[in-house]
PDB file of C-alpha atoms and ligand atoms in Angstrom:
ATOM      1  CA  MET A   1       2.015 143.939-102.485  1.00  0.00           C
ATOM      2  CA  GLU A   2       3.189 142.028-105.117  1.00  0.00           C
ATOM      3  CA  VAL A   3       6.864 140.049-102.429  1.00  0.00           C
ATOM      4  CA  LEU A   4       3.158 139.013 -99.857  1.00  0.00           C
ATOM      5  CA  ARG A   5       1.336 137.472-101.984  1.00  0.00           C
ATOM      6  CA  GLU A   6       4.411 135.488-103.246  1.00  0.00           C
ATOM      7  CA  ARG A   7       5.998 134.943 -99.979  1.00  0.00           C
ATOM      8  CA  TRP A   8       2.969 134.252 -98.647  1.00  0.00           C
ATOM      9  CA  GLY A   9       2.477 131.714-101.437  1.00  0.00           C
ATOM     10  CA  LEU A  10      -1.349 133.412-102.324  1.00  0.00           C
ATOM     11  CA  PRO A  11      -2.300 133.367-106.038  1.00  0.00           C
ATOM     12  CA  ARG A  12      -3.993 137.069-105.700  1.00  0.00           C
ATOM     13  CA  LEU A  13      -3.529 139.234-101.928  1.00  0.00           C
ATOM     14  CA  GLU A  14      -5.410 142.936-103.026  1.00  0.00           C
ATOM     15  CA  VAL A  15      -4.984 145.399 -99.830  1.00  0.00           C
ATOM     16  CA  HIS A  16      -7.491 147.665-100.603  1.00  0.00           C
ATOM     17  CA  ALA A  17      -7.054 150.972 -97.852  1.00  0.00           C
ATOM     18  CA  ALA A  18     -11.606 151.135 -97.715  1.00  0.00           C
ATOM     19  CA  LEU A  19     -13.619 148.997 -99.009  1.00  0.00           C
ATOM     20  CA  ALA A  20     -17.588 148.604 -98.152  1.00  0.00           C
ATOM     21  CA  SER A  21     -17.183 144.963 -97.241  1.00  0.00           C
ATOM     22  CA  THR A  22     -14.153 142.204 -97.881  1.00  0.00           C
ATOM     23  CA  ASN A  23     -16.566 139.057 -98.072  1.00  0.00           C
ATOM     24  CA  ASP A  24     -18.550 141.217-100.403  1.00  0.00           C
ATOM     25  CA  ARG A  25     -15.199 141.563-102.574  1.00  0.00           C
ATOM     26  CA  LEU A  26     -14.294 138.427-102.299  1.00  0.00           C
ATOM     27  CA  ARG A  27     -17.368 136.943-102.951  1.00  0.00           C
ATOM     28  CA  GLU A  28     -17.007 138.900-106.208  1.00  0.00           C
ATOM     29  CA  LEU A  29     -13.847 137.564-107.125  1.00  0.00           C
ATOM     30  CA  ALA A  30     -15.329 134.050-106.472  1.00  0.00           C
ATOM     31  CA  ARG A  31     -18.006 135.129-109.012  1.00  0.00           C
ATOM     32  CA  ALA A  32     -15.264 135.654-111.515  1.00  0.00           C
ATOM     33  CA  GLY A  33     -13.119 132.542-110.700  1.00  0.00           C
ATOM     34  CA  ALA A  34     -10.725 133.574-108.436  1.00  0.00           C
ATOM     35  CA  ALA A  35      -8.441 130.314-107.267  1.00  0.00           C
ATOM     36  CA  PRO A  36      -9.087 129.439-103.501  1.00  0.00           C
ATOM     37  CA  TRP A  37      -6.417 131.445-101.030  1.00  0.00           C
ATOM     38  CA  THR A  38      -7.509 134.545-103.162  1.00  0.00           C
ATOM     39  CA  VAL A  39      -7.641 137.152 -99.739  1.00  0.00           C
ATOM     40  CA  VAL A  40      -9.021 139.939 -99.715  1.00  0.00           C
ATOM     41  CA  VAL A  41      -7.915 143.163 -96.863  1.00  0.00           C
ATOM     42  CA  ALA A  42      -8.766 147.048 -96.016  1.00  0.00           C
ATOM     43  CA  ASP A  43      -7.897 148.618 -93.393  1.00  0.00           C
ATOM     44  CA  THR A  44     -11.373 149.800 -92.551  1.00  0.00           C
ATOM     45  CA  GLN A  45     -14.581 149.067 -94.568  1.00  0.00           C
ATOM     46  CA  ARG A  46     -17.653 151.623 -94.135  1.00  0.00           C
ATOM     47  CA  ALA A  47     -19.956 148.337 -94.393  1.00  0.00           C
ATOM     48  CA  GLY A  48     -17.966 145.309 -92.226  1.00  0.00           C
ATOM     49  CA  ARG A  49     -21.181 142.424 -91.532  1.00  0.00           C
ATOM     50  CA  GLY A  50     -21.148 140.255 -88.867  1.00  0.00           C
ATOM     51  CA  ARG A  51     -23.436 136.981 -88.244  1.00  0.00           C
ATOM     52  CA  GLY A  52     -27.091 137.114 -88.559  1.00  0.00           C
ATOM     53  CA  GLY A  53     -27.213 140.683 -90.731  1.00  0.00           C
ATOM     54  CA  SER A  54     -25.358 142.750 -87.975  1.00  0.00           C
ATOM     55  CA  ALA A  55     -22.362 145.811 -88.626  1.00  0.00           C
ATOM     56  CA  TRP A  56     -19.320 144.757 -87.908  1.00  0.00           C
ATOM     57  CA  HIS A  57     -17.092 147.279 -86.835  1.00  0.00           C
ATOM     58  CA  SER A  58     -14.397 148.183 -88.207  1.00  0.00           C
ATOM     59  CA  PRO A  59     -12.645 151.124 -87.638  1.00  0.00           C
ATOM     60  CA  PRO A  60      -9.165 152.013 -89.855  1.00  0.00           C
ATOM     61  CA  GLY A  61      -5.340 151.335 -88.247  1.00  0.00           C
ATOM     62  CA  VAL A  62      -6.657 148.907 -85.510  1.00  0.00           C
ATOM     63  CA  GLY A  63      -8.083 145.435 -86.930  1.00  0.00           C
ATOM     64  CA  LEU A  64      -6.795 142.889 -88.803  1.00  0.00           C
ATOM     65  CA  TRP A  65      -9.761 142.803 -91.577  1.00  0.00           C
ATOM     66  CA  MET A  66      -9.131 140.054 -93.718  1.00  0.00           C
ATOM     67  CA  SER A  67     -11.575 137.884 -96.113  1.00  0.00           C
ATOM     68  CA  VAL A  68     -10.168 134.042 -97.515  1.00  0.00           C
ATOM     69  CA  LEU A  69     -10.655 132.036 -99.748  1.00  0.00           C
ATOM     70  CA  LEU A  70     -11.125 128.121 -98.876  1.00  0.00           C
ATOM     71  CA  PRO A  71     -11.569 125.651-100.295  1.00  0.00           C
ATOM     72  CA  SER A  72     -15.043 123.890-100.593  1.00  0.00           C
ATOM     73  CA  ALA A  73     -14.960 120.653 -98.928  1.00  0.00           C
ATOM     74  CA  ARG A  74     -18.198 118.079 -98.947  1.00  0.00           C
ATOM     75  CA  GLY A  75     -19.985 118.833 -95.625  1.00  0.00           C
ATOM     76  CA  MET A  76     -19.014 121.998 -95.738  1.00  0.00           C
ATOM     77  CA  GLU A  77     -22.550 124.129 -96.141  1.00  0.00           C
ATOM     78  CA  GLY A  78     -23.797 121.962 -93.015  1.00  0.00           C
ATOM     79  CA  PRO A  79     -22.257 121.988 -88.723  1.00  0.00           C
ATOM     80  CA  PRO A  80     -20.049 124.799 -89.075  1.00  0.00           C
ATOM     81  CA  LEU A  81     -16.368 123.204 -89.968  1.00  0.00           C
ATOM     82  CA  ALA A  82     -15.257 126.869 -91.512  1.00  0.00           C
ATOM     83  CA  PRO A  83     -15.833 129.102 -88.650  1.00  0.00           C
ATOM     84  CA  ILE A  84     -14.536 126.889 -86.256  1.00  0.00           C
ATOM     85  CA  LEU A  85     -10.941 125.824 -88.249  1.00  0.00           C
ATOM     86  CA  ALA A  86     -11.196 129.826 -88.541  1.00  0.00           C
ATOM     87  CA  GLY A  87     -11.298 130.492 -85.278  1.00  0.00           C
ATOM     88  CA  VAL A  88      -8.351 127.524 -84.787  1.00  0.00           C
ATOM     89  CA  ALA A  89      -6.381 129.234 -86.694  1.00  0.00           C
ATOM     90  CA  VAL A  90      -6.780 132.467 -85.029  1.00  0.00           C
ATOM     91  CA  SER A  91      -6.252 130.920 -82.066  1.00  0.00           C
ATOM     92  CA  ARG A  92      -3.282 129.483 -82.559  1.00  0.00           C
ATOM     93  CA  ALA A  93      -1.728 132.352 -83.979  1.00  0.00           C
ATOM     94  CA  VAL A  94      -2.824 134.638 -81.384  1.00  0.00           C
ATOM     95  CA  ARG A  95      -1.070 132.341 -79.383  1.00  0.00           C
ATOM     96  CA  GLU A  96       2.302 132.999 -81.648  1.00  0.00           C
ATOM     97  CA  LEU A  97       2.074 136.427 -81.392  1.00  0.00           C
ATOM     98  CA  VAL A  98       1.064 136.631 -77.628  1.00  0.00           C
ATOM     99  CA  SER A  99       3.327 134.692 -75.064  1.00  0.00           C
ATOM    100  CA  GLY A 100       1.092 133.544 -72.541  1.00  0.00           C
ATOM    101  CA  ALA A 101      -2.552 133.837 -74.472  1.00  0.00           C
ATOM    102  CA  ARG A 102      -5.029 132.088 -73.729  1.00  0.00           C
ATOM    103  CA  PRO A 103      -7.308 132.530 -76.372  1.00  0.00           C
ATOM    104  CA  ARG A 104     -10.423 130.385 -76.020  1.00  0.00           C
ATOM    105  CA  ILE A 105     -13.705 129.773 -79.142  1.00  0.00           C
ATOM    106  CA  LYS A 106     -17.710 130.501 -78.435  1.00  0.00           C
ATOM    107  CA  TRP A 107     -18.902 128.567 -80.907  1.00  0.00           C
ATOM    108  CA  PRO A 108     -19.187 128.669 -83.235  1.00  0.00           C
ATOM    109  CA  ASN A 109     -17.339 131.808 -85.048  1.00  0.00           C
ATOM    110  CA  ASP A 110     -15.304 134.211 -82.307  1.00  0.00           C
ATOM    111  CA  VAL A 111     -12.847 133.434 -79.838  1.00  0.00           C
ATOM    112  CA  TYR A 112     -12.133 135.538 -76.866  1.00  0.00           C
ATOM    113  CA  LEU A 113      -9.417 136.288 -74.873  1.00  0.00           C
ATOM    114  CA  GLU A 114      -9.326 137.486 -71.002  1.00  0.00           C
ATOM    115  CA  GLY A 115     -13.073 136.843 -71.336  1.00  0.00           C
ATOM    116  CA  ARG A 116     -13.556 139.565 -74.505  1.00  0.00           C
ATOM    117  CA  LYS A 117     -14.461 139.174 -77.590  1.00  0.00           C
ATOM    118  CA  VAL A 118     -11.701 140.062 -79.895  1.00  0.00           C
ATOM    119  CA  CYS A 119     -12.115 138.172 -83.011  1.00  0.00           C
ATOM    120  CA  GLY A 120     -15.308 137.347 -85.311  1.00  0.00           C
ATOM    121  CA  ILE A 121     -15.809 134.859 -88.520  1.00  0.00           C
ATOM    122  CA  LEU A 122     -17.695 135.270 -91.277  1.00  0.00           C
ATOM    123  CA  CYS A 123     -18.729 132.208 -93.523  1.00  0.00           C
ATOM    124  CA  GLU A 124     -20.499 132.329 -96.882  1.00  0.00           C
ATOM    125  CA  ASP A 125     -21.169 129.759 -99.359  1.00  0.00           C
ATOM    126  CA  ALA A 126     -19.528 131.282-102.954  1.00  0.00           C
ATOM    127  CA  ASP A 127     -22.152 130.511-104.517  1.00  0.00           C
ATOM    128  CA  GLY A 128     -20.436 126.724-104.814  1.00  0.00           C
ATOM    129  CA  ARG A 129     -17.092 128.273-105.382  1.00  0.00           C
ATOM    130  CA  GLY A 130     -15.596 127.856-102.049  1.00  0.00           C
ATOM    131  CA  ILE A 131     -15.923 129.257 -98.490  1.00  0.00           C
ATOM    132  CA  VAL A 132     -15.216 132.678 -98.432  1.00  0.00           C
ATOM    133  CA  ALA A 133     -13.973 133.171 -94.561  1.00  0.00           C
ATOM    134  CA  GLY A 134     -14.729 136.371 -93.483  1.00  0.00           C
ATOM    135  CA  ILE A 135     -12.131 137.488 -90.488  1.00  0.00           C
ATOM    136  CA  GLY A 136     -12.060 140.409 -88.727  1.00  0.00           C
ATOM    137  CA  VAL A 137      -9.730 140.977 -85.475  1.00  0.00           C
ATOM    138  CA  ASN A 138      -9.562 143.479 -82.799  1.00  0.00           C
ATOM    139  CA  VAL A 139      -5.634 143.465 -82.599  1.00  0.00           C
ATOM    140  CA  GLY A 140      -4.877 147.804 -81.333  1.00  0.00           C
ATOM    141  CA  GLN A 141      -8.049 148.499 -79.552  1.00  0.00           C
ATOM    142  CA  THR A 142      -8.235 150.746 -77.149  1.00  0.00           C
ATOM    143  CA  PRO A 143     -11.254 150.284 -74.828  1.00  0.00           C
ATOM    144  CA  ASP A 144     -11.960 153.462 -75.539  1.00  0.00           C
ATOM    145  CA  ASP A 145     -12.445 153.311 -79.107  1.00  0.00           C
ATOM    146  CA  PHE A 146     -14.858 150.665 -79.013  1.00  0.00           C
ATOM    147  CA  PRO A 147     -18.771 152.097 -79.491  1.00  0.00           C
ATOM    148  CA  PRO A 148     -20.261 152.048 -75.733  1.00  0.00           C
ATOM    149  CA  ALA A 149     -22.438 149.296 -76.366  1.00  0.00           C
ATOM    150  CA  LEU A 150     -19.455 147.147 -77.189  1.00  0.00           C
ATOM    151  CA  ARG A 151     -17.069 149.016 -74.365  1.00  0.00           C
ATOM    152  CA  GLY A 152     -18.156 146.083 -71.836  1.00  0.00           C
ATOM    153  CA  ARG A 153     -17.009 142.951 -74.063  1.00  0.00           C
ATOM    154  CA  ALA A 154     -15.128 143.622 -77.208  1.00  0.00           C
ATOM    155  CA  GLY A 155     -11.351 143.014 -76.115  1.00  0.00           C
ATOM    156  CA  SER A 156      -8.936 143.327 -78.807  1.00  0.00           C
ATOM    157  CA  LEU A 157      -4.827 142.060 -79.124  1.00  0.00           C
ATOM    158  CA  ARG A 158      -3.202 145.053 -76.852  1.00  0.00           C
ATOM    159  CA  MET A 159      -5.431 145.451 -74.459  1.00  0.00           C
ATOM    160  CA  ALA A 160      -5.107 141.657 -73.777  1.00  0.00           C
ATOM    161  CA  SER A 161      -1.410 141.817 -74.528  1.00  0.00           C
ATOM    162  CA  GLY A 162      -0.376 145.083 -72.411  1.00  0.00           C
ATOM    163  CA  ARG A 163       1.430 146.579 -76.177  1.00  0.00           C
ATOM    164  CA  GLU A 164       0.601 146.604 -79.763  1.00  0.00           C
ATOM    165  CA  LEU A 165       1.076 143.708 -82.053  1.00  0.00           C
ATOM    166  CA  SER A 166       1.753 143.607 -86.044  1.00  0.00           C
ATOM    167  CA  ARG A 167      -1.047 143.185 -88.150  1.00  0.00           C
ATOM    168  CA  ARG A 168       0.932 142.063 -90.618  1.00  0.00           C
ATOM    169  CA  GLU A 169       3.028 139.464 -88.543  1.00  0.00           C
ATOM    170  CA  LEU A 170      -0.743 138.245 -87.301  1.00  0.00           C
ATOM    171  CA  THR A 171      -1.795 138.047 -90.490  1.00  0.00           C
ATOM    172  CA  ALA A 172       0.947 136.151 -92.351  1.00  0.00           C
ATOM    173  CA  GLY A 173       0.646 133.783 -89.262  1.00  0.00           C
ATOM    174  CA  LEU A 174      -3.354 133.342 -89.648  1.00  0.00           C
ATOM    175  CA  LEU A 175      -2.260 132.746 -93.116  1.00  0.00           C
ATOM    176  CA  ALA A 176      -0.159 129.472 -92.430  1.00  0.00           C
ATOM    177  CA  GLN A 177      -2.461 128.044 -89.832  1.00  0.00           C
ATOM    178  CA  LEU A 178      -4.838 128.272 -92.051  1.00  0.00           C
ATOM    179  CA  ARG A 179      -3.581 126.177 -94.635  1.00  0.00           C
ATOM    180  CA  GLU A 180      -2.486 123.718 -92.379  1.00  0.00           C
ATOM    181  CA  LEU A 181      -6.112 123.710 -91.788  1.00  0.00           C
ATOM    182  CA  CYS A 182      -7.885 124.058 -94.571  1.00  0.00           C
ATOM    183  CA  ALA A 183      -5.230 122.540 -97.480  1.00  0.00           C
ATOM    184  CA  PRO A 184      -6.256 120.834 -99.561  1.00  0.00           C
ATOM    185  CA  GLU A 185      -9.640 120.885 -98.056  1.00  0.00           C
ATOM    186  CA  PRO A 186     -10.782 121.456 -94.716  1.00  0.00           C
ATOM    187  CA  ARG A 187      -9.725 118.807 -92.147  1.00  0.00           C
ATOM    188  CA  ALA A 188     -12.206 116.879 -90.171  1.00  0.00           C
ATOM    189  CA  LEU A 189     -12.273 117.464 -86.661  1.00  0.00           C
ATOM    190  CA  ASP A 190     -10.606 114.977 -84.580  1.00  0.00           C
ATOM    191  CA  GLY A 191      -7.829 113.090 -83.194  1.00  0.00           C
ATOM    192  CA  SER A 192      -5.582 116.142 -81.827  1.00  0.00           C
ATOM    193  CA  LEU A 193      -7.311 118.649 -83.583  1.00  0.00           C
ATOM    194  CA  SER A 194     -10.628 117.742 -81.320  1.00  0.00           C
ATOM    195  CA  ARG A 195      -8.143 117.651 -78.342  1.00  0.00           C
ATOM    196  CA  GLU A 196      -6.935 121.092 -78.907  1.00  0.00           C
ATOM    197  CA  ILE A 197     -10.472 122.580 -79.528  1.00  0.00           C
ATOM    198  CA  GLU A 198     -11.903 120.633 -76.325  1.00  0.00           C
ATOM    199  CA  ALA A 199      -9.093 122.585 -74.807  1.00  0.00           C
ATOM    200  CA  LEU A 200     -10.031 125.819 -76.779  1.00  0.00           C
ATOM    201  CA  ASP A 201     -13.684 125.163 -75.746  1.00  0.00           C
ATOM    202  CA  LEU A 202     -15.164 128.673 -73.654  1.00  0.00           C
ATOM    203  CA  LEU A 203     -18.708 126.853 -73.516  1.00  0.00           C
ATOM    204  CA  ARG A 204     -18.027 123.303 -72.636  1.00  0.00           C
ATOM    205  CA  GLY A 205     -19.371 122.099 -69.457  1.00  0.00           C
ATOM    206  CA  ARG A 206     -21.457 125.421 -69.340  1.00  0.00           C
ATOM    207  CA  PRO A 207     -25.048 126.132 -68.809  1.00  0.00           C
ATOM    208  CA  VAL A 208     -26.460 127.937 -72.187  1.00  0.00           C
ATOM    209  CA  ARG A 209     -29.409 128.313 -73.545  1.00  0.00           C
ATOM    210  CA  THR A 210     -29.528 128.377 -77.138  1.00  0.00           C
ATOM    211  CA  ASP A 211     -30.875 130.906 -79.576  1.00  0.00           C
ATOM    212  CA  GLY A 212     -34.328 128.413 -80.166  1.00  0.00           C
ATOM    213  CA  GLY A 213     -34.673 128.734 -76.293  1.00  0.00           C
ATOM    214  CA  VAL A 214     -32.975 125.002 -75.058  1.00  0.00           C
ATOM    215  CA  VAL A 215     -31.668 125.045 -71.834  1.00  0.00           C
ATOM    216  CA  GLY A 216     -28.467 123.008 -71.285  1.00  0.00           C
ATOM    217  CA  ARG A 217     -25.074 122.567 -70.455  1.00  0.00           C
ATOM    218  CA  ALA A 218     -22.829 122.343 -73.263  1.00  0.00           C
ATOM    219  CA  ALA A 219     -20.784 118.974 -73.987  1.00  0.00           C
ATOM    220  CA  GLY A 220     -18.193 120.031 -76.283  1.00  0.00           C
ATOM    221  CA  ILE A 221     -17.912 120.559 -80.112  1.00  0.00           C
ATOM    222  CA  ALA A 222     -19.166 117.662 -82.147  1.00  0.00           C
ATOM    223  CA  GLY A 223     -16.510 116.292 -85.241  1.00  0.00           C
ATOM    224  CA  ASP A 224     -19.339 118.126 -87.501  1.00  0.00           C
ATOM    225  CA  GLY A 225     -18.387 120.731 -86.113  1.00  0.00           C
ATOM    226  CA  SER A 226     -22.366 120.968 -84.316  1.00  0.00           C
ATOM    227  CA  LEU A 227     -22.307 122.253 -80.004  1.00  0.00           C
ATOM    228  CA  VAL A 228     -24.064 118.941 -78.426  1.00  0.00           C
ATOM    229  CA  VAL A 229     -25.881 121.061 -75.991  1.00  0.00           C
ATOM    230  CA  GLU A 230     -27.299 118.696 -72.725  1.00  0.00           C
ATOM    231  CA  THR A 231     -30.703 119.873 -71.717  1.00  0.00           C
ATOM    232  CA  ALA A 232     -32.119 119.676 -68.073  1.00  0.00           C
ATOM    233  CA  ALA A 233     -34.693 117.366 -69.448  1.00  0.00           C
ATOM    234  CA  GLY A 234     -31.950 114.682 -70.136  1.00  0.00           C
ATOM    235  CA  GLY A 235     -31.456 114.667 -73.556  1.00  0.00           C
ATOM    236  CA  THR A 236     -28.777 115.483 -76.033  1.00  0.00           C
ATOM    237  CA  ARG A 237     -29.501 118.101 -78.455  1.00  0.00           C
ATOM    238  CA  ARG A 238     -27.006 118.786 -81.676  1.00  0.00           C
ATOM    239  CA  LEU A 239     -26.126 122.490 -83.161  1.00  0.00           C
ATOM    240  CA  VAL A 240     -25.632 123.274 -86.307  1.00  0.00           C
ATOM    241  CA  ALA A 241     -26.462 127.055 -87.017  1.00  0.00           C
ATOM    242  CA  GLY A 242     -28.468 129.562 -84.391  1.00  0.00           C
ATOM    243  CA  GLY A 243     -26.405 130.880 -81.443  1.00  0.00           C
ATOM    244  CA  VAL A 244     -25.770 130.054 -77.636  1.00  0.00           C
ATOM    245  CA  ARG A 245     -25.744 132.311 -74.538  1.00  0.00           C
ATOM    246  CA  LEU A 246     -23.829 131.631 -71.516  1.00  0.00           C
ATOM    247  CA  LEU A 247     -25.961 131.252 -68.853  1.00  0.00           C
ATOM    248  CA  GLU A 248     -23.673 131.619 -65.733  1.00  0.00           C
ATOM    249  CA  THR A 249     -22.061 135.135 -64.077  1.00  0.00           C
ATOM    250  CA  GLY A 250     -18.245 134.663 -62.967  1.00  0.00           C
ATOM    251  CA  GLY A 251     -14.812 132.916 -64.644  1.00  0.00           C
ATOM    252  CA  GLU A 252     -13.151 133.617 -67.811  1.00  0.00           C
ATOM    253  CA  GLY A 253     -16.168 134.844 -70.938  1.00  0.00           C
ATOM    254  CA  SER A 254     -19.030 135.469 -68.245  1.00  0.00           C
ATOM    255  CA  GLY A 255     -19.689 138.404 -66.867  1.00  0.00           C
ATOM    256  CA  GLY A 256     -23.507 138.848 -66.181  1.00  0.00           C
ATOM    257  CA  SER A 257     -26.599 136.809 -64.730  1.00  0.00           C
ATOM    258  CA  GLU A 258     -27.233 135.939 -68.718  1.00  0.00           C
ATOM    259  CA  ARG A 259     -24.236 136.768 -71.107  1.00  0.00           C
ATOM    260  CA  GLY A 260     -25.473 138.954 -74.323  1.00  0.00           C
ATOM    261  CA  GLU A 261     -22.641 136.986 -76.648  1.00  0.00           C
ATOM    262  CA  ARG A 262     -25.322 135.063 -79.293  1.00  0.00           C
ATOM    263  CA  GLY A 263     -23.445 134.052 -81.669  1.00  0.00           C
ATOM    264  CA  GLY A 264     -21.996 136.635 -83.043  1.00  0.00           C
ATOM    265  CA  ARG A 265     -24.865 138.284 -83.754  1.00  0.00           C
ATOM    266  CA  GLU A 266     -23.606 141.577 -81.497  1.00  0.00           C
ATOM    267  CA  CYS A 267     -20.919 143.602 -83.633  1.00  0.00           C
ATOM    268  CA  SER A 268     -17.106 144.117 -83.736  1.00  0.00           C
ATOM    269  CA  SER A 269     -15.620 143.427 -81.456  1.00  0.00           C
TER     270      SER A 269
HETATM  271  C1  LIG B   1     -19.524 137.617 -86.234  1.00  0.00           C
HETATM  272  O1  LIG B   1     -19.042 137.825 -84.980  1.00  0.00           O
HETATM  273  O2  LIG B   1     -20.462 138.560 -86.446  1.00  0.00           O
HETATM  274  C2  LIG B   1     -18.859 137.931 -87.647  1.00  0.00           C
HETATM  275  C3  LIG B   1     -18.363 139.413 -87.728  1.00  0.00           C
HETATM  276  C4  LIG B   1     -17.131 139.359 -88.801  1.00  0.00           C
HETATM  277  C5  LIG B   1     -16.310 140.456 -89.218  1.00  0.00           C
HETATM  278  C6  LIG B   1     -15.118 139.723 -90.296  1.00  0.00           C
HETATM  279  S1  LIG B   1     -13.979 140.922 -90.840  1.00  0.00           S
HETATM  280  C7  LIG B   1     -14.035 140.960 -92.610  1.00  0.00           C
HETATM  281  C8  LIG B   1     -15.172 140.505 -93.368  1.00  0.00           C
HETATM  282  N1  LIG B   1     -15.435 141.655 -93.893  1.00  0.00           N
HETATM  283  C9  LIG B   1     -17.304 141.887 -93.557  1.00  0.00           C
HETATM  284  O3  LIG B   1     -17.594 141.899 -94.123  1.00  0.00           O
HETATM  285  N2  LIG B   1     -17.189 140.712 -92.163  1.00  0.00           N
HETATM  286  C10 LIG B   1     -16.313 139.725 -91.936  1.00  0.00           C
END
């Protein structure tokens, strides 16, 4: 493990066969003074957590279940900058690994591939000592590996690419991209990065309903990470928290009249 820690330029790397949650372990380490870019990985999680208190299905051997301590930056506590940056990092790493892949970010914390959720991101404040970015990527699952409730909407890199991929290579690529985007501190979403995010944005231009009941058209992710929604009444709302559902049939990322994709409330995958 020491070899990987050095190769990846990390102050500390913990790789566990099993943990309750990599986020919980990293928060513990952060409270004890761990340096930014400390990383915790587990082959399986007994109590993996998703957003909104949901469970995150984390079986052994098939996923990347990882938490990274990102340096804090002013403003990180507000709109969801960290999960967006992590989503960009995942998308780039997936494209490097799977040629021709077209990942999409679903605001604020999911990455989709071919209409299925392949990654969920859970960013938590580590008591002012940084941001714990918990990233779960489904790498090697087949449809049967998912619990029945997730089967219709969860996917994996293997399902999308038709081949088995190396979790270690994915980890290396993802950490390199995270560093580019978040070191020495998280980058603002402007310039070429905002254009990249525009191209990755799964919701842009589509009808949505927010958790708060606002119906409108998603008009993009703003520079501070908030989701801009143009309402049916002609106003503009900026979402800084919560989730959204797609309200359409057909096309990428959809599959019903009202999708159950609620900004990460669903579990695993
Ligand atoms: C979501 O989509 O709701 C977010 C899921 C985040 C899952 C990852 S797996 C690694 C890290 N440890 C956890 O307990 N959760 C995150």
